Amino acid sequence: MYDVVIIGCGVIGAAAAYELARYDLKIAVLESENDVATGSSKANSAILHAGYDPMPGTLMAKLNVEGNEMAFRIAEKLHVPVERCGSLVVAFDENDEEHINELYRRGLANGVPGLSIITGEEARKLEPDLSGEIRAALLAESAGIISPWDYTLAMAEVAVKNGVELYLDTRVTAIEKGDHFTVRSSKGAEFEARYVINAAGVNSDIISGLVGDREFSVRPTAGEYFLLDKSEGSRVSRVIFQCPNELGKGVLVSKTVHGNLIVGPNAVETTRGNTSTTQEGLAFVRRTALRSVPSIQFRENIRNFAGIRANTEYDEFIIGESRSAKGFLNLAGIKSPGLTASAAIGKYAGELLRKMGLSMKEKEQFDDTREVVRFRELSEEEKNELIRKDPAYGRVICRCETVTEGEIVAALHSIIPARTVNGVKRRCNAGMGRCQGGFCSPRVCRIIARELGIDETEVLEEKEGSNILYSRLKEV
Ligand SMILES: Cc1cc2nc3c(=O)[nH]c(=O)nc-3n(C[C@H](O)[C@H](O)[C@H](O)COP(=O)(O)OP(=O)(O)OC[C@H]3O[C@@H](n4cnc5c(N)ncnc54)[C@H](O)[C@@H]3O)c2cc1C
C-alpha cells in the first residue's frame, strides 16, 4: 500500500514528489508517457514570473511569488540552468499605461520585490532594440528564465534518489475508492494508496472525473512559438512582455537559458494533445512581437512548437482536497504561472496532505543534491581530466552544442534514464543547436540502440510510434 500516489510527472507532479520525498512515506508517481516533462512542462515560455499579474489575495499570487524565490534556490542547488534577468511589460498607449500601473499596484500588494515604472526612454536605455513607440514599461527585477524540462527532471531525480518510485508508460485509466484508493493503469498494474494527488495537467479534469469530481473542466489553449538561433539570442537581455489579456500573458520576446531567442505565444482554444503549429498563429505571433522589438530577424528561426495550457473556467489554480473523494488532492488546472509556482505548489501540497490526515515524519537523511556534467562548461584542465578518465568525453556528437558521447551515455544511464532521442536532448542538449539534430541525430540513435540493447529501428524520437527508422536496407 502506498501512502501517496501522484498522477502525472510534469513540473507539478515532480515538485510534489520532491517535497514528499523528505518524509518517511511510500510514494509512487504514475506517468503515462515514456519520460518526465513531456507535457506543458516542456513547451512553455520558460519564464520565472515575478508575480504582479495574479489578483492579490489569490492562491496563484501567493504561490507565484513564493515559487519564484524557491525556483532560483532549487535550480542553483540542482544545477538547472537559470538566470534572474528581469522583465519589462511595455505600454504603447494610454490604456496600456493604465494597465501597467494596475500591474504595479497588484505587484506591490502581492509582495513582489524590485518593481518600478520607467519611461519609454529609460526602457530603451536598458533594451536598445525596443520600439520607439513604447511610452512606458513596468520593470520587474525578480523575473527570470529557466530550463523548464531540466527543472522538472532535477526535482524528479532527487525524489527518485530518495526512494520515490517512478512508473513511466503508466496511464491511469480508473480509480476506485473504498477505505483506500485503487488506481488502475493502462498496463493492468494496480496501485493501492491512502492518498492520491492529481497532477495530470491538461488531463487533470479527466482524472478528477474518475473519482466523480466534475467541479471544473480544462479548456486546452495552445500557445505557438518561434525559437530563433543564438545569433538572435542577445537581441534583448530581459523578458519583454506586452500587456496580458484574459487568455494568457501576451506575446513575449526573451532570450533563453540556452542562448536562443524565444518569441510567442498566442492563445487559441484547441483539443488535448494537439501541439501542431499553424501559419496563421505564427503570423500573428511574428506581427505582434515585431511591435515590441522591430529588429528581430525571423529568418534565423530554427524551430516552431506549441504548448497547451490547462486553462479552466476559473482564474485560479485548482488546488485542494476534492469534495467528491476524501484523500484525493487536486493540483489541477495549473496554467501559467505554474512553472514558476511549482515548487511552492509542491510544498503546499505537503501542508494540505498533513491537514488531510497524512502522518509525515521527516527522514533522517534526505539527499538534496544532483551532479550533472556539462562538458562545454568545463575548463580545459577539467575537460582533459575527464577525457583521460573516459575517452567517450573526447568524442563530440552534437557539433552545434558541443555535446560529447560521454554525456549522452551518462544521460542513458542516469537516475531517470533517457530512452528516446528527445529524452537525450532534454538531458544534455544534443540536437538543440542551429541544425536541430540534422547532424547528430543518426549518431544519437546509434548510441541509444547500443546502450539500451535495442535495434536502431526501435529508437523513438519521443512518444510511442515516433520511430525514426522504419526498416534496414538489405545489403546487396
Ligand atoms: C504556452 C504556455 C506558456 C507557458 N509559459 C509559462 C511561463 O513562462 N512561466 C510559467 O510559470 N508557466 C508557464 N506556463 C504554465 C506551465 O507550463 C504549466 O503551469 C506547467 O507546466 C504545468 O505543469 P503540470 O505538471 O501541471 O502539467 P504537465 O507538464 O502537462 O504534466 C502533466 C503530466 O500528466 C501526465 N498525464 C496526463 N494524463 C495522465 C494519465 N491518465 N495517467 C498518467 N499520467 C498522465 C502527462 O503525460 C504529463 O506528463 C505556460 C504554459 C503554456 C502551455
mmCIF file of N, CA and C and ligand atoms in Angstrom, residues 7-13 30-33 35 37-49 170-173 199-203 207 221-223 225 252 265 307-309 331 334-341, ligand 1:
data_model
loop_
_atom_site.group_PDB
_atom_site.id
_atom_site.type_symbol
_atom_site.label_atom_id
_atom_site.label_comp_id
_atom_site.label_asym_id
_atom_site.label_seq_id
_atom_site.Cartn_x
_atom_site.Cartn_y
_atom_site.Cartn_z
ATOM 1 N N ILE A 7 -0.344 11.306 -9.722
ATOM 2 C CA ILE A 7 -0.644 11.027 -11.141
ATOM 3 C C ILE A 7 -0.119 12.179 -11.993
ATOM 4 N N GLY A 8 0.870 11.871 -12.840
ATOM 5 C CA GLY A 8 1.453 12.880 -13.726
ATOM 6 C C GLY A 8 2.830 13.300 -13.250
ATOM 7 N N CYS A 9 3.797 13.328 -14.169
ATOM 8 C CA CYS A 9 5.136 13.803 -13.799
ATOM 9 C C CYS A 9 5.594 14.927 -14.716
ATOM 10 N N GLY A 10 4.785 15.984 -14.765
ATOM 11 C CA GLY A 10 5.252 17.276 -15.265
ATOM 12 C C GLY A 10 5.888 17.988 -14.086
ATOM 13 N N VAL A 11 6.037 19.297 -14.215
ATOM 14 C CA VAL A 11 6.739 20.017 -13.147
ATOM 15 C C VAL A 11 5.948 19.982 -11.831
ATOM 16 N N ILE A 12 4.610 19.845 -11.916
ATOM 17 C CA ILE A 12 3.813 19.847 -10.676
ATOM 18 C C ILE A 12 3.928 18.500 -9.951
ATOM 19 N N GLY A 13 3.793 17.397 -10.691
ATOM 20 C CA GLY A 13 3.976 16.082 -10.065
ATOM 21 C C GLY A 13 5.384 15.942 -9.524
ATOM 22 N N LEU A 30 2.929 8.049 -11.161
ATOM 23 C CA LEU A 30 2.497 7.324 -12.359
ATOM 24 C C LEU A 30 2.438 8.310 -13.528
ATOM 25 N N GLU A 31 3.194 8.034 -14.576
ATOM 26 C CA GLU A 31 3.258 8.946 -15.720
ATOM 27 C C GLU A 31 2.925 8.168 -16.985
ATOM 28 N N SER A 32 2.005 8.707 -17.771
ATOM 29 C CA SER A 32 1.547 7.958 -18.946
ATOM 30 C C SER A 32 2.606 7.877 -20.047
ATOM 31 N N GLU A 33 3.515 8.852 -20.115
ATOM 32 C CA GLU A 33 4.492 8.864 -21.214
ATOM 33 C C GLU A 33 5.783 8.143 -20.816
ATOM 34 N N ASP A 35 8.701 9.394 -20.476
ATOM 35 C CA ASP A 35 9.679 10.257 -19.811
ATOM 36 C C ASP A 35 8.925 11.274 -18.968
ATOM 37 N N ALA A 37 8.294 15.299 -17.937
ATOM 38 C CA ALA A 37 8.314 16.600 -18.648
ATOM 39 C C ALA A 37 8.072 16.479 -20.145
ATOM 40 N N THR A 38 7.050 15.759 -20.537
ATOM 41 C CA THR A 38 6.737 15.717 -21.969
ATOM 42 C C THR A 38 5.440 16.486 -22.287
ATOM 43 N N GLY A 39 4.778 17.034 -21.251
ATOM 44 C CA GLY A 39 3.544 17.806 -21.491
ATOM 45 C C GLY A 39 3.837 19.304 -21.515
ATOM 46 N N SER A 40 2.964 20.089 -20.863
ATOM 47 C CA SER A 40 3.141 21.561 -20.860
ATOM 48 C C SER A 40 4.492 21.951 -20.280
ATOM 49 N N SER A 41 5.027 21.110 -19.402
ATOM 50 C CA SER A 41 6.271 21.486 -18.724
ATOM 51 C C SER A 41 7.481 21.512 -19.645
ATOM 52 N N LYS A 42 7.345 20.961 -20.848
ATOM 53 C CA LYS A 42 8.487 21.088 -21.771
ATOM 54 C C LYS A 42 8.227 22.167 -22.831
ATOM 55 N N ALA A 43 6.970 22.586 -23.017
ATOM 56 C CA ALA A 43 6.659 23.507 -24.123
ATOM 57 C C ALA A 43 5.953 24.734 -23.564
ATOM 58 N N ASN A 44 6.744 25.650 -23.044
ATOM 59 C CA ASN A 44 6.182 26.887 -22.485
ATOM 60 C C ASN A 44 7.202 28.005 -22.691
ATOM 61 N N SER A 45 6.951 29.165 -22.100
ATOM 62 C CA SER A 45 7.855 30.307 -22.340
ATOM 63 C C SER A 45 9.110 30.253 -21.476
ATOM 64 N N ALA A 46 9.102 29.387 -20.451
ATOM 65 C CA ALA A 46 10.278 29.177 -19.595
ATOM 66 C C ALA A 46 10.635 30.403 -18.762
ATOM 67 N N ILE A 47 9.601 31.162 -18.395
ATOM 68 C CA ILE A 47 9.836 32.382 -17.618
ATOM 69 C C ILE A 47 9.513 32.134 -16.145
ATOM 70 N N LEU A 48 10.348 32.644 -15.270
ATOM 71 C CA LEU A 48 10.012 32.674 -13.841
ATOM 72 C C LEU A 48 9.388 34.040 -13.587
ATOM 73 N N HIS A 49 8.049 34.053 -13.576
ATOM 74 C CA HIS A 49 7.327 35.320 -13.466
ATOM 75 C C HIS A 49 7.533 35.938 -12.090
ATOM 76 N N THR A 170 2.747 4.525 -17.827
ATOM 77 C CA THR A 170 1.687 4.035 -16.943
ATOM 78 C C THR A 170 0.544 5.051 -16.931
ATOM 79 N N ARG A 171 -0.407 4.853 -17.805
ATOM 80 C CA ARG A 171 -1.529 5.795 -17.934
ATOM 81 C C ARG A 171 -2.650 5.376 -16.993
ATOM 82 N N VAL A 172 -3.082 6.275 -16.140
ATOM 83 C CA VAL A 172 -4.164 5.958 -15.201
ATOM 84 C C VAL A 172 -5.491 5.939 -15.962
ATOM 85 N N THR A 173 -6.222 4.841 -15.794
ATOM 86 C CA THR A 173 -7.479 4.683 -16.542
ATOM 87 C C THR A 173 -8.701 4.620 -15.622
ATOM 88 N N ALA A 199 -2.005 15.397 -10.604
ATOM 89 C CA ALA A 199 -1.140 16.413 -11.228
ATOM 90 C C ALA A 199 -1.061 16.120 -12.721
ATOM 91 N N ALA A 200 -2.226 15.836 -13.312
ATOM 92 C CA ALA A 200 -2.249 15.346 -14.701
ATOM 93 C C ALA A 200 -2.411 16.449 -15.735
ATOM 94 N N GLY A 201 -2.125 17.690 -15.359
ATOM 95 C CA GLY A 201 -2.059 18.779 -16.337
ATOM 96 C C GLY A 201 -3.344 18.950 -17.131
ATOM 97 N N VAL A 202 -3.200 18.918 -18.451
ATOM 98 C CA VAL A 202 -4.344 19.125 -19.344
ATOM 99 C C VAL A 202 -5.410 18.040 -19.125
ATOM 100 N N ASN A 203 -5.011 16.880 -18.587
ATOM 101 C CA ASN A 203 -5.975 15.802 -18.322
ATOM 102 C C ASN A 203 -6.471 15.798 -16.882
ATOM 103 N N ILE A 207 -8.961 13.054 -14.847
ATOM 104 C CA ILE A 207 -8.551 12.264 -13.669
ATOM 105 C C ILE A 207 -9.478 12.549 -12.488
ATOM 106 N N THR A 221 -5.707 25.337 -24.238
ATOM 107 C CA THR A 221 -5.446 26.558 -25.021
ATOM 108 C C THR A 221 -4.001 26.542 -25.490
ATOM 109 N N ALA A 222 -3.838 26.498 -26.815
ATOM 110 C CA ALA A 222 -2.489 26.344 -27.375
ATOM 111 C C ALA A 222 -1.766 27.672 -27.422
ATOM 112 N N GLY A 223 -0.455 27.597 -27.310
ATOM 113 C CA GLY A 223 0.408 28.767 -27.481
ATOM 114 C C GLY A 223 1.523 28.366 -28.433
ATOM 115 N N TYR A 225 5.024 29.143 -30.831
ATOM 116 C CA TYR A 225 6.299 29.852 -30.648
ATOM 117 C C TYR A 225 7.217 29.767 -31.869
ATOM 118 N N LEU A 252 5.556 37.454 -25.903
ATOM 119 C CA LEU A 252 6.795 37.938 -25.298
ATOM 120 C C LEU A 252 7.982 37.666 -26.212
ATOM 121 N N PRO A 265 3.833 33.401 -26.764
ATOM 122 C CA PRO A 265 2.918 32.584 -27.552
ATOM 123 C C PRO A 265 1.639 33.376 -27.883
ATOM 124 N N GLY A 307 2.695 24.694 -27.113
ATOM 125 C CA GLY A 307 2.418 24.081 -25.808
ATOM 126 C C GLY A 307 0.951 24.286 -25.496
ATOM 127 N N ILE A 308 0.404 23.443 -24.603
ATOM 128 C CA ILE A 308 -1.032 23.554 -24.307
ATOM 129 C C ILE A 308 -1.262 23.917 -22.846
ATOM 130 N N ARG A 309 -1.945 25.026 -22.637
ATOM 131 C CA ARG A 309 -2.261 25.476 -21.272
ATOM 132 C C ARG A 309 -3.475 24.706 -20.746
ATOM 133 N N LEU A 331 -4.139 19.025 -7.770
ATOM 134 C CA LEU A 331 -3.196 20.102 -8.135
ATOM 135 C C LEU A 331 -3.478 20.289 -9.620
ATOM 136 N N ILE A 334 -3.351 23.713 -13.663
ATOM 137 C CA ILE A 334 -2.203 24.573 -13.329
ATOM 138 C C ILE A 334 -1.684 25.215 -14.614
ATOM 139 N N LYS A 335 -2.272 26.365 -14.906
ATOM 140 C CA LYS A 335 -1.842 27.132 -16.082
ATOM 141 C C LYS A 335 -0.701 28.062 -15.670
ATOM 142 N N SER A 336 -0.313 28.975 -16.526
ATOM 143 C CA SER A 336 0.727 29.928 -16.168
ATOM 144 C C SER A 336 0.251 30.787 -15.001
ATOM 145 N N PRO A 337 1.037 31.041 -14.001
ATOM 146 C CA PRO A 337 2.472 30.820 -13.824
ATOM 147 C C PRO A 337 2.820 29.521 -13.084
ATOM 148 N N GLY A 338 2.340 28.397 -13.613
ATOM 149 C CA GLY A 338 2.524 27.126 -12.917
ATOM 150 C C GLY A 338 3.973 26.683 -12.817
ATOM 151 N N LEU A 339 4.747 26.965 -13.869
ATOM 152 C CA LEU A 339 6.164 26.591 -13.828
ATOM 153 C C LEU A 339 6.839 27.347 -12.680
ATOM 154 N N THR A 340 6.588 28.653 -12.618
ATOM 155 C CA THR A 340 7.185 29.483 -11.563
ATOM 156 C C THR A 340 6.737 29.008 -10.186
ATOM 157 N N ALA A 341 5.444 28.714 -10.088
ATOM 158 C CA ALA A 341 4.860 28.410 -8.767
ATOM 159 C C ALA A 341 5.123 26.974 -8.323
HETATM 160 C C1 LIG B 1 2.156 28.099 -23.953
HETATM 161 C C2 LIG B 1 2.482 28.061 -22.490
HETATM 162 C C3 LIG B 1 3.330 29.012 -21.919
HETATM 163 C C4 LIG B 1 3.601 28.982 -20.567
HETATM 164 N N1 LIG B 1 4.562 29.815 -20.057
HETATM 165 C C5 LIG B 1 4.851 29.756 -18.741
HETATM 166 C C6 LIG B 1 5.888 30.556 -18.210
HETATM 167 O O1 LIG B 1 6.618 31.229 -18.921
HETATM 168 N N2 LIG B 1 6.077 30.541 -16.870
HETATM 169 C C7 LIG B 1 5.309 29.807 -16.036
HETATM 170 O O2 LIG B 1 5.482 29.893 -14.829
HETATM 171 N N3 LIG B 1 4.372 28.959 -16.517
HETATM 172 C C8 LIG B 1 4.149 28.921 -17.846
HETATM 173 N N4 LIG B 1 3.219 28.076 -18.371
HETATM 174 C C9 LIG B 1 2.497 27.176 -17.475
HETATM 175 C C10 LIG B 1 3.311 25.944 -17.129
HETATM 176 O O3 LIG B 1 3.952 25.419 -18.271
HETATM 177 C C11 LIG B 1 2.361 24.915 -16.549
HETATM 178 O O4 LIG B 1 1.652 25.512 -15.492
HETATM 179 C C12 LIG B 1 3.068 23.686 -16.003
HETATM 180 O O5 LIG B 1 3.968 23.153 -16.933
HETATM 181 C C13 LIG B 1 2.005 22.651 -15.652
HETATM 182 O O6 LIG B 1 2.643 21.516 -15.194
HETATM 183 P P1 LIG B 1 1.816 20.177 -14.947
HETATM 184 O O7 LIG B 1 2.756 19.243 -14.295
HETATM 185 O O8 LIG B 1 0.533 20.519 -14.274
HETATM 186 O O9 LIG B 1 1.388 19.714 -16.407
HETATM 187 P P2 LIG B 1 2.200 18.818 -17.476
HETATM 188 O O10 LIG B 1 3.584 19.265 -17.641
HETATM 189 O O11 LIG B 1 1.358 18.778 -18.705
HETATM 190 O O12 LIG B 1 2.237 17.406 -16.792
HETATM 191 C C14 LIG B 1 1.103 16.588 -16.641
HETATM 192 C C15 LIG B 1 1.574 15.166 -16.797
HETATM 193 O O13 LIG B 1 0.495 14.288 -16.539
HETATM 194 C C16 LIG B 1 0.601 13.195 -17.416
HETATM 195 N N5 LIG B 1 -0.702 12.557 -17.538
HETATM 196 C C17 LIG B 1 -1.810 13.033 -18.137
HETATM 197 N N6 LIG B 1 -2.814 12.140 -18.070
HETATM 198 C C18 LIG B 1 -2.322 11.071 -17.394
HETATM 199 C C19 LIG B 1 -2.872 9.823 -17.007
HETATM 200 N N7 LIG B 1 -4.124 9.475 -17.324
HETATM 201 N N8 LIG B 1 -2.088 8.948 -16.329
HETATM 202 C C20 LIG B 1 -0.806 9.263 -16.007
HETATM 203 N N9 LIG B 1 -0.246 10.432 -16.370
HETATM 204 C C21 LIG B 1 -0.987 11.333 -17.041
HETATM 205 C C22 LIG B 1 1.063 13.827 -18.710
HETATM 206 O O14 LIG B 1 1.670 12.889 -19.585
HETATM 207 C C23 LIG B 1 2.041 14.881 -18.217
HETATM 208 O O15 LIG B 1 3.363 14.425 -18.187
HETATM 209 C C24 LIG B 1 2.968 28.030 -19.739
HETATM 210 C C25 LIG B 1 2.143 27.056 -20.322
HETATM 211 C C26 LIG B 1 1.955 27.042 -21.679
HETATM 212 C C27 LIG B 1 1.200 25.930 -22.289
#
